Short mmCIF file of C-alpha atoms and ligand atoms in Angstrom, two decimals:
data_model
loop_
_atom_site.label_atom_id
_atom_site.label_comp_id
_atom_site.label_asym_id
_atom_site.label_seq_id
_atom_site.Cartn_x
_atom_site.Cartn_y
_atom_site.Cartn_z
CA MET A 1 21.92 -20.38 4.47
CA LYS A 2 22.01 -22.07 1.07
CA ARG A 3 24.19 -24.87 2.48
CA ALA A 4 22.02 -25.18 5.57
CA LEU A 5 18.87 -25.74 3.56
CA PRO A 6 19.32 -29.37 2.50
CA PHE A 7 20.14 -30.12 6.12
CA LEU A 8 16.97 -28.40 7.30
CA LEU A 9 14.93 -30.24 4.71
CA LEU A 10 16.43 -33.55 5.76
CA LEU A 11 15.71 -32.80 9.40
CA SER A 12 12.11 -31.98 8.71
CA LEU A 13 11.66 -35.09 6.58
CA LEU A 14 13.10 -37.26 9.30
CA SER A 15 10.96 -35.68 11.97
CA GLY A 16 7.90 -35.69 9.72
CA CYS A 17 7.03 -32.05 10.46
CA ALA A 18 6.61 -29.09 8.19
CA PRO A 19 9.85 -27.50 6.99
CA GLU A 20 11.23 -24.50 8.83
CA PRO A 21 10.16 -21.22 7.23
CA VAL A 22 12.95 -19.30 5.53
CA SER A 23 12.79 -15.55 5.44
CA GLN A 24 14.54 -12.58 3.89
CA SER A 25 14.16 -8.99 5.12
CA PHE A 26 15.36 -5.97 3.21
CA PHE A 27 14.85 -2.25 2.91
CA ALA A 28 13.29 -0.90 -0.29
CA MET A 29 10.76 1.74 -1.33
CA ASP A 30 11.55 3.59 1.91
CA THR A 31 10.25 0.78 4.09
CA VAL A 32 11.13 -2.56 5.64
CA MET A 33 10.02 -5.57 3.62
CA SER A 34 10.17 -9.30 4.12
CA VAL A 35 9.39 -12.44 2.20
CA THR A 36 8.91 -15.73 4.07
CA LEU A 37 8.64 -19.13 2.44
CA TYR A 38 6.86 -21.91 4.30
CA ASP A 39 7.14 -24.88 1.95
CA GLY A 40 10.71 -25.94 2.11
CA GLY A 41 12.32 -22.78 0.95
CA ASP A 42 14.24 -22.00 -2.15
CA THR A 43 16.78 -19.29 -1.39
CA ASP A 44 17.00 -18.54 -5.12
CA ALA A 45 13.32 -17.54 -4.96
CA LEU A 46 14.07 -15.18 -2.06
CA VAL A 47 16.98 -13.59 -3.90
CA ALA A 48 14.89 -13.22 -7.07
CA ALA A 49 12.04 -11.63 -5.10
CA GLN A 50 14.33 -9.06 -3.53
CA GLN A 51 15.98 -8.33 -6.88
CA GLU A 52 12.57 -7.74 -8.43
CA VAL A 53 11.57 -5.24 -5.73
CA ASN A 54 14.90 -3.44 -6.13
CA ARG A 55 14.37 -3.27 -9.88
CA LEU A 56 10.94 -1.71 -9.41
CA ASP A 57 12.27 0.67 -6.75
CA GLN A 58 14.83 1.88 -9.28
CA LEU A 59 12.07 2.51 -11.81
CA TRP A 60 9.60 4.21 -9.46
CA SER A 61 11.81 6.11 -7.02
CA ARG A 62 11.46 9.88 -6.91
CA THR A 63 14.99 10.37 -5.56
CA ARG A 64 17.03 8.44 -8.11
CA PRO A 65 17.54 10.87 -11.00
CA GLU A 66 17.65 8.08 -13.59
CA SER A 67 14.38 6.42 -12.51
CA ASP A 68 11.39 6.39 -14.87
CA VAL A 69 9.45 8.58 -12.44
CA SER A 70 12.27 11.15 -12.10
CA ARG A 71 12.72 11.37 -15.86
CA LEU A 72 8.96 11.73 -16.35
CA ASN A 73 8.77 14.45 -13.70
CA ALA A 74 11.76 16.31 -15.13
CA ALA A 75 10.05 16.40 -18.55
CA ALA A 76 6.69 17.65 -17.22
CA GLY A 77 5.11 20.22 -19.50
CA SER A 78 7.80 19.82 -22.19
CA GLY A 79 5.41 18.16 -24.61
CA THR A 80 7.96 15.40 -25.24
CA PRO A 81 6.88 11.96 -24.01
CA VAL A 82 9.35 9.92 -21.97
CA GLU A 83 9.96 6.24 -22.79
CA VAL A 84 9.42 4.12 -19.70
CA ASP A 85 9.64 0.46 -18.77
CA PRO A 86 6.45 -1.48 -19.62
CA ASP A 87 5.99 -2.13 -15.88
CA THR A 88 5.99 1.61 -15.21
CA ALA A 89 3.46 2.22 -17.96
CA ALA A 90 1.26 -0.56 -16.55
CA LEU A 91 1.47 0.93 -13.05
CA LEU A 92 0.57 4.39 -14.32
CA GLU A 93 -2.45 2.89 -16.06
CA GLN A 94 -3.56 1.20 -12.84
CA ALA A 95 -3.04 4.47 -10.95
CA ASP A 96 -5.11 6.27 -13.58
CA ARG A 97 -7.96 3.82 -13.11
CA ALA A 98 -7.81 4.09 -9.31
CA ALA A 99 -7.86 7.90 -9.63
CA ARG A 100 -10.89 7.94 -11.90
CA GLU A 101 -12.84 5.27 -10.02
CA SER A 102 -12.23 7.01 -6.70
CA GLY A 103 -13.37 10.38 -8.04
CA MET A 104 -9.75 11.60 -7.64
CA ALA A 105 -9.52 10.73 -3.94
CA PHE A 106 -6.51 8.74 -5.17
CA ASP A 107 -4.32 11.16 -7.08
CA PRO A 108 -0.91 9.97 -8.37
CA VAL A 109 0.21 13.50 -9.28
CA MET A 110 0.21 14.99 -5.80
CA ALA A 111 3.99 15.16 -5.47
CA PRO A 112 4.22 18.99 -5.43
CA VAL A 113 1.72 19.13 -2.56
CA MET A 114 3.45 16.28 -0.71
CA ASP A 115 6.74 18.17 -1.03
CA ALA A 116 5.20 21.36 0.36
CA TRP A 117 4.37 19.43 3.54
CA GLY A 118 7.84 17.89 3.66
CA PHE A 119 6.42 14.41 3.00
CA GLY A 120 8.73 14.50 0.05
CA ALA A 121 10.18 12.05 -2.32
CA THR A 122 10.43 8.43 -1.26
CA GLY A 123 13.85 7.89 0.21
CA SER A 124 14.32 11.43 1.47
CA GLU A 125 12.09 11.17 4.54
CA SER A 126 15.00 11.43 6.95
CA THR A 127 16.11 14.72 5.47
CA ALA A 128 12.66 16.14 4.74
CA VAL A 129 11.63 19.27 6.62
CA HIS A 130 8.06 18.92 7.74
CA ARG A 131 6.12 22.17 7.74
CA VAL A 132 2.58 23.49 7.37
CA PRO A 133 2.39 25.28 4.01
CA SER A 134 0.41 28.51 3.72
CA GLN A 135 -2.98 28.47 2.01
CA ALA A 136 -1.51 30.65 -0.76
CA GLU A 137 1.20 28.07 -1.37
CA LEU A 138 -1.33 25.24 -1.55
CA ASP A 139 -3.61 27.29 -3.82
CA ALA A 140 -0.70 27.69 -6.22
CA LEU A 141 0.11 23.96 -6.18
CA LEU A 142 -3.38 22.42 -6.37
CA PRO A 143 -3.83 23.25 -10.09
CA LEU A 144 -0.85 20.95 -10.74
CA THR A 145 -2.76 17.97 -9.34
CA ARG A 146 -5.67 16.01 -10.88
CA ASP A 147 -4.34 16.29 -14.45
CA LEU A 148 -3.24 12.68 -14.94
CA PRO A 149 -0.23 11.41 -16.91
CA ARG A 150 -0.89 10.60 -20.56
CA VAL A 151 0.13 7.00 -21.26
CA GLU A 152 0.41 5.73 -24.80
CA GLY A 153 2.09 2.35 -24.85
CA THR A 154 5.36 3.03 -23.08
CA ALA A 155 5.45 6.74 -23.99
CA VAL A 156 4.35 8.83 -21.04
CA SER A 157 4.02 12.55 -20.45
CA LEU A 158 2.80 14.98 -17.84
CA PRO A 159 0.80 17.81 -19.40
CA LEU A 160 1.77 20.71 -17.10
CA ALA A 161 5.15 22.16 -16.17
CA GLY A 162 5.79 21.70 -12.45
CA GLN A 163 3.71 18.53 -12.23
CA ALA A 164 5.20 15.45 -10.61
CA VAL A 165 4.14 11.86 -10.07
CA ASP A 166 4.28 10.18 -6.64
CA LEU A 167 3.38 6.50 -6.70
CA GLY A 168 3.80 5.95 -2.94
CA GLY A 169 0.13 5.06 -2.57
CA ILE A 170 0.19 2.13 -5.02
CA ALA A 171 3.83 1.08 -5.60
CA LYS A 172 4.05 -1.43 -2.74
CA GLY A 173 0.89 -3.20 -3.85
CA ALA A 174 2.22 -3.31 -7.38
CA ALA A 175 5.51 -4.71 -6.14
CA ALA A 176 3.60 -7.41 -4.23
CA GLY A 177 1.96 -8.48 -7.48
CA HIS A 178 5.38 -8.80 -9.10
CA VAL A 179 6.83 -10.75 -6.16
CA LEU A 180 3.87 -13.11 -6.24
CA GLU A 181 4.68 -13.90 -9.87
CA VAL A 182 8.37 -14.36 -9.15
CA LEU A 183 7.68 -16.79 -6.30
CA THR A 184 5.11 -18.75 -8.27
CA GLY A 185 7.61 -18.94 -11.14
CA HIS A 186 10.09 -20.53 -8.72
CA GLY A 187 7.53 -23.13 -7.71
CA VAL A 188 6.88 -21.65 -4.27
CA GLY A 189 3.45 -22.68 -3.02
CA SER A 190 3.30 -21.22 0.47
CA ALA A 191 4.62 -17.76 1.40
CA ILE A 192 3.89 -14.45 3.07
CA ILE A 193 5.02 -11.28 1.30
CA ASP A 194 5.12 -8.27 3.61
CA LEU A 195 6.03 -5.11 1.75
CA GLY A 196 5.86 -2.36 4.35
CA GLY A 197 2.51 -3.40 5.79
CA ASN A 198 0.99 -4.61 2.51
CA ILE A 199 0.72 -8.31 3.25
CA THR A 200 0.07 -10.86 0.51
CA ALA A 201 -0.54 -14.57 1.08
CA LEU A 202 0.59 -17.21 -1.40
CA GLY A 203 -1.12 -20.52 -0.74
CA GLU A 204 -1.86 -21.72 2.78
CA LYS A 205 0.13 -22.58 5.84
CA PRO A 206 1.84 -25.98 5.62
CA ASP A 207 -0.94 -27.48 7.78
CA GLY A 208 -3.48 -26.45 5.13
CA SER A 209 -5.10 -23.67 7.15
CA PRO A 210 -5.21 -20.08 5.86
CA PHE A 211 -2.50 -17.61 6.85
CA ARG A 212 -3.46 -15.30 9.73
CA VAL A 213 -2.44 -11.65 9.73
CA MET A 214 -2.74 -8.96 12.39
CA VAL A 215 -4.14 -5.52 11.64
CA LYS A 216 -2.38 -2.90 13.76
CA ASP A 217 -4.07 -0.75 16.35
CA PRO A 218 -3.62 2.71 14.79
CA ARG A 219 -3.21 4.22 18.28
CA ASP A 220 -0.62 1.73 19.51
CA SER A 221 2.20 0.60 17.27
CA GLU A 222 2.72 -2.50 19.43
CA GLY A 223 -0.92 -3.58 19.61
CA GLY A 224 -3.33 -5.21 17.20
CA ILE A 225 -6.95 -4.40 16.48
CA CYS A 226 -7.80 -7.78 14.99
CA VAL A 227 -6.42 -10.90 13.39
CA LEU A 228 -7.90 -12.18 10.16
CA SER A 229 -7.52 -15.07 7.76
CA LEU A 230 -5.93 -14.27 4.42
CA ALA A 231 -6.96 -16.50 1.52
CA ASP A 232 -4.55 -17.70 -1.17
CA GLY A 233 -3.52 -14.74 -3.34
CA ALA A 234 -5.19 -12.10 -1.16
CA THR A 235 -3.50 -8.87 -0.08
CA CYS A 236 -4.25 -7.01 3.12
CA SER A 237 -3.24 -3.36 2.83
CA THR A 238 -3.58 -0.77 5.59
CA SER A 239 -3.40 3.01 5.28
CA GLY A 240 -3.40 5.21 8.32
CA GLY A 241 -2.33 8.65 9.41
CA TYR A 242 -0.23 7.04 12.15
CA GLU A 243 2.26 5.67 9.63
CA ARG A 244 3.95 9.00 8.90
CA TYR A 245 3.17 12.30 10.56
CA PHE A 246 4.52 15.35 12.37
CA GLU A 247 3.14 17.70 15.00
CA ALA A 248 3.02 21.49 14.78
CA ASP A 249 1.14 23.97 16.96
CA GLY A 250 -0.45 21.11 18.89
CA ARG A 251 -1.93 19.49 15.79
CA VAL A 252 -1.00 16.30 14.01
CA TYR A 253 -0.42 16.38 10.26
CA HIS A 254 -0.09 13.06 8.43
CA HIS A 255 1.02 11.91 4.98
CA ILE A 256 -2.28 11.01 3.29
CA ILE A 257 -3.42 14.15 1.54
CA ASP A 258 -6.98 14.98 0.52
CA PRO A 259 -6.55 16.11 -3.10
CA SER A 260 -9.58 18.38 -2.82
CA THR A 261 -7.96 20.54 -0.10
CA GLY A 262 -4.23 19.82 -0.22
CA TYR A 263 -4.44 19.13 3.54
CA PRO A 264 -3.97 15.81 5.34
CA ALA A 265 -7.30 13.99 5.02
CA ARG A 266 -9.59 14.36 8.04
CA SER A 267 -12.35 11.91 7.33
CA GLY A 268 -12.91 10.64 10.87
CA LEU A 269 -10.87 7.50 10.19
CA LEU A 270 -7.73 6.34 11.96
CA SER A 271 -7.03 3.60 9.45
CA VAL A 272 -8.44 1.67 6.52
CA THR A 273 -7.58 -1.93 5.76
CA VAL A 274 -8.51 -3.37 2.38
CA VAL A 275 -8.43 -7.10 1.65
CA SER A 276 -8.45 -7.83 -2.07
CA GLN A 277 -7.37 -10.49 -4.53
CA ASP A 278 -5.66 -7.69 -6.43
CA PRO A 279 -2.61 -6.23 -4.67
CA TYR A 280 -2.69 -3.02 -6.79
CA TRP A 281 -6.25 -2.28 -5.76
CA ALA A 282 -5.70 -3.18 -2.12
CA ASP A 283 -2.95 -0.57 -1.90
CA ALA A 284 -4.52 2.18 -4.02
CA TRP A 285 -7.96 1.85 -2.44
CA SER A 286 -6.75 1.75 1.15
CA THR A 287 -5.27 5.19 0.48
CA ALA A 288 -8.35 6.44 -1.40
CA LEU A 289 -10.88 5.17 1.14
CA PHE A 290 -8.91 6.77 3.97
CA VAL A 291 -9.43 10.09 2.17
CA LEU A 292 -13.13 9.43 1.50
CA GLY A 293 -14.19 8.35 5.00
CA ALA A 294 -16.33 5.50 6.32
CA GLU A 295 -19.70 6.44 4.86
CA GLU A 296 -18.47 6.83 1.32
CA ALA A 297 -16.22 3.78 1.65
CA LEU A 298 -19.20 1.60 2.56
CA ASP A 299 -21.37 3.14 -0.18
CA LEU A 300 -18.68 2.22 -2.71
CA TRP A 301 -18.35 -1.27 -1.23
CA ARG A 302 -22.10 -1.77 -1.61
CA GLU A 303 -22.68 -0.22 -5.01
CA GLY A 304 -19.47 1.31 -6.35
CA PRO A 305 -17.04 0.05 -9.00
CA GLU A 306 -16.75 -3.75 -9.25
CA THR A 307 -13.18 -3.54 -7.96
CA VAL A 308 -14.41 -2.06 -4.68
CA GLN A 309 -17.45 -4.30 -4.36
CA ALA A 310 -15.11 -7.28 -4.55
CA MET A 311 -13.04 -6.05 -1.58
CA GLU A 312 -13.49 -6.46 2.14
CA LEU A 313 -12.81 -3.55 4.49
CA ILE A 314 -11.86 -2.77 8.06
CA LEU A 315 -12.53 0.87 8.91
CA VAL A 316 -11.23 2.12 12.26
CA GLU A 317 -13.04 5.29 13.25
CA GLU A 318 -11.73 7.99 15.58
CA SER A 319 -14.80 7.28 17.72
CA GLY A 320 -13.40 3.81 18.46
CA ARG A 321 -15.92 1.99 16.28
CA VAL A 322 -14.36 -0.66 14.06
CA LEU A 323 -16.45 -1.49 10.99
CA VAL A 324 -15.68 -4.88 9.43
CA THR A 325 -17.42 -5.96 6.21
CA GLU A 326 -19.14 -9.32 6.35
CA GLY A 327 -16.72 -11.23 4.12
CA LEU A 328 -14.10 -11.03 6.87
CA GLU A 329 -16.38 -12.21 9.68
CA GLU A 330 -15.37 -15.85 9.46
CA GLY A 331 -12.08 -16.32 11.25
CA LEU A 332 -12.02 -12.77 12.61
CA GLU A 333 -10.47 -12.39 16.04
CA PHE A 334 -11.18 -8.97 17.50
CA LEU A 335 -8.42 -7.71 19.79
CA GLY A 336 -9.46 -4.08 20.30
CA GLU A 337 -11.82 -4.42 23.24
CA GLU A 338 -9.31 -3.66 25.97
CA ALA A 339 -8.13 -0.56 24.14
CA GLY A 340 -11.74 0.71 24.05
CA TYR A 341 -12.71 -0.23 20.48
CA THR A 342 -16.01 -1.83 19.53
CA CYS A 343 -16.48 -4.09 16.52
CA GLU A 344 -19.46 -3.96 14.16
CA ILE A 345 -19.98 -6.30 11.21
CA VAL A 346 -21.32 -4.46 8.16
CA ARG A 347 -23.69 -6.34 5.80
CA ARG A 348 -24.38 -5.58 2.13
P1 AMP B 1 -0.33 4.39 1.71
O1 AMP B 1 0.61 4.16 2.83
O2 AMP B 1 -0.42 3.30 0.73
O3 AMP B 1 -1.67 4.86 2.15
O4 AMP B 1 0.26 5.55 0.83
C1 AMP B 1 0.58 6.80 1.34
C2 AMP B 1 1.46 7.47 0.34
O5 AMP B 1 0.70 7.71 -0.86
C3 AMP B 1 1.97 8.81 0.77
O6 AMP B 1 3.20 8.69 1.46
C4 AMP B 1 2.14 9.52 -0.57
O7 AMP B 1 3.31 9.10 -1.20
C5 AMP B 1 0.97 9.00 -1.37
N1 AMP B 1 -0.29 9.74 -1.20
C6 AMP B 1 -0.71 10.55 -0.20
N2 AMP B 1 -1.96 11.00 -0.41
C7 AMP B 1 -2.37 10.43 -1.59
C8 AMP B 1 -3.57 10.49 -2.35
N3 AMP B 1 -4.62 11.17 -1.95
N4 AMP B 1 -3.61 9.78 -3.49
C9 AMP B 1 -2.55 9.04 -3.92
N5 AMP B 1 -1.40 8.95 -3.25
C10 AMP B 1 -1.30 9.63 -2.09
MG1 MG B 2 -1.88 2.67 -0.50
#
């Protein structure tokens, strides 16, 4: 591809049109990711972006024994802090803030509960045994949640034995922030970063118009519920029960757990999409707002923490109502009508 690039550039110059996009797909953090450059393409930038995601995956994985997260989890309750990479410490601090601001709807120490459901460590999904844990089992595990990691510089500890961190609800957003920096550092001015459904726009399309992204229909993996414009630097992150689930005794159990019950969240929502200038918050809050439900999500958007007030939301309710906050109205193309959804714009 590297050798083909000058040729492609030459072709596009001669023909006067925008250069061909160049794209790289890879598997990391237990999901498919891709980075696409629209402004001429620098394959070094693509390689560097993938390397950066792999580096972070090695720090934050729960299955690699030498990762920061595995070492932290192994030392839980020992009283001895673990030295972690500055990027891990920064992520844990962001997770701490998301946990506190969401009233613990976002809880980064839910790993023992996730494991009980078989939604185990990132990377082990294919071998995980999904099961419905007994109430007694959950009652024994819930006291291990909510007590957040202590972070002092790069020294981190978990206060209770048996505790474990799971950063699955924020790691992809964090990785998007890192990739954005890598691409900008390589002089890339126009790109789409898609890290397992967390989509970040860098710049605009070569014709100067904003990038357009589709939000999935949570009931139909092939279909879309709407298409929206994504401004420069914005991330669109979607959380939904449809992304990972199993069925038992005629019921569906999904991977987003309500920390107050230890059960998959049942808040009346099928999915939550957050659009934010901050990729960390887009990811963490899409998970948290899915737990909290539409009413509380909109209350927080109207008068909650600044981070949430600055976001725009798409809340897809089980009833078929799709609530879209007003900042997304311009450029919104609603696709859900045929599938029985109705769209409502929510004002401040
Ligand atoms: P997302 O796809 O970003 O909504 O993240 C879902 C992932 O976050 C799950 O697979 C778990 O790893 C983790 N998770 C599940 N429930 C929670 C929660 N209440 N707070 C924080 N992380 C969670
Ligand atoms: Mg998330």
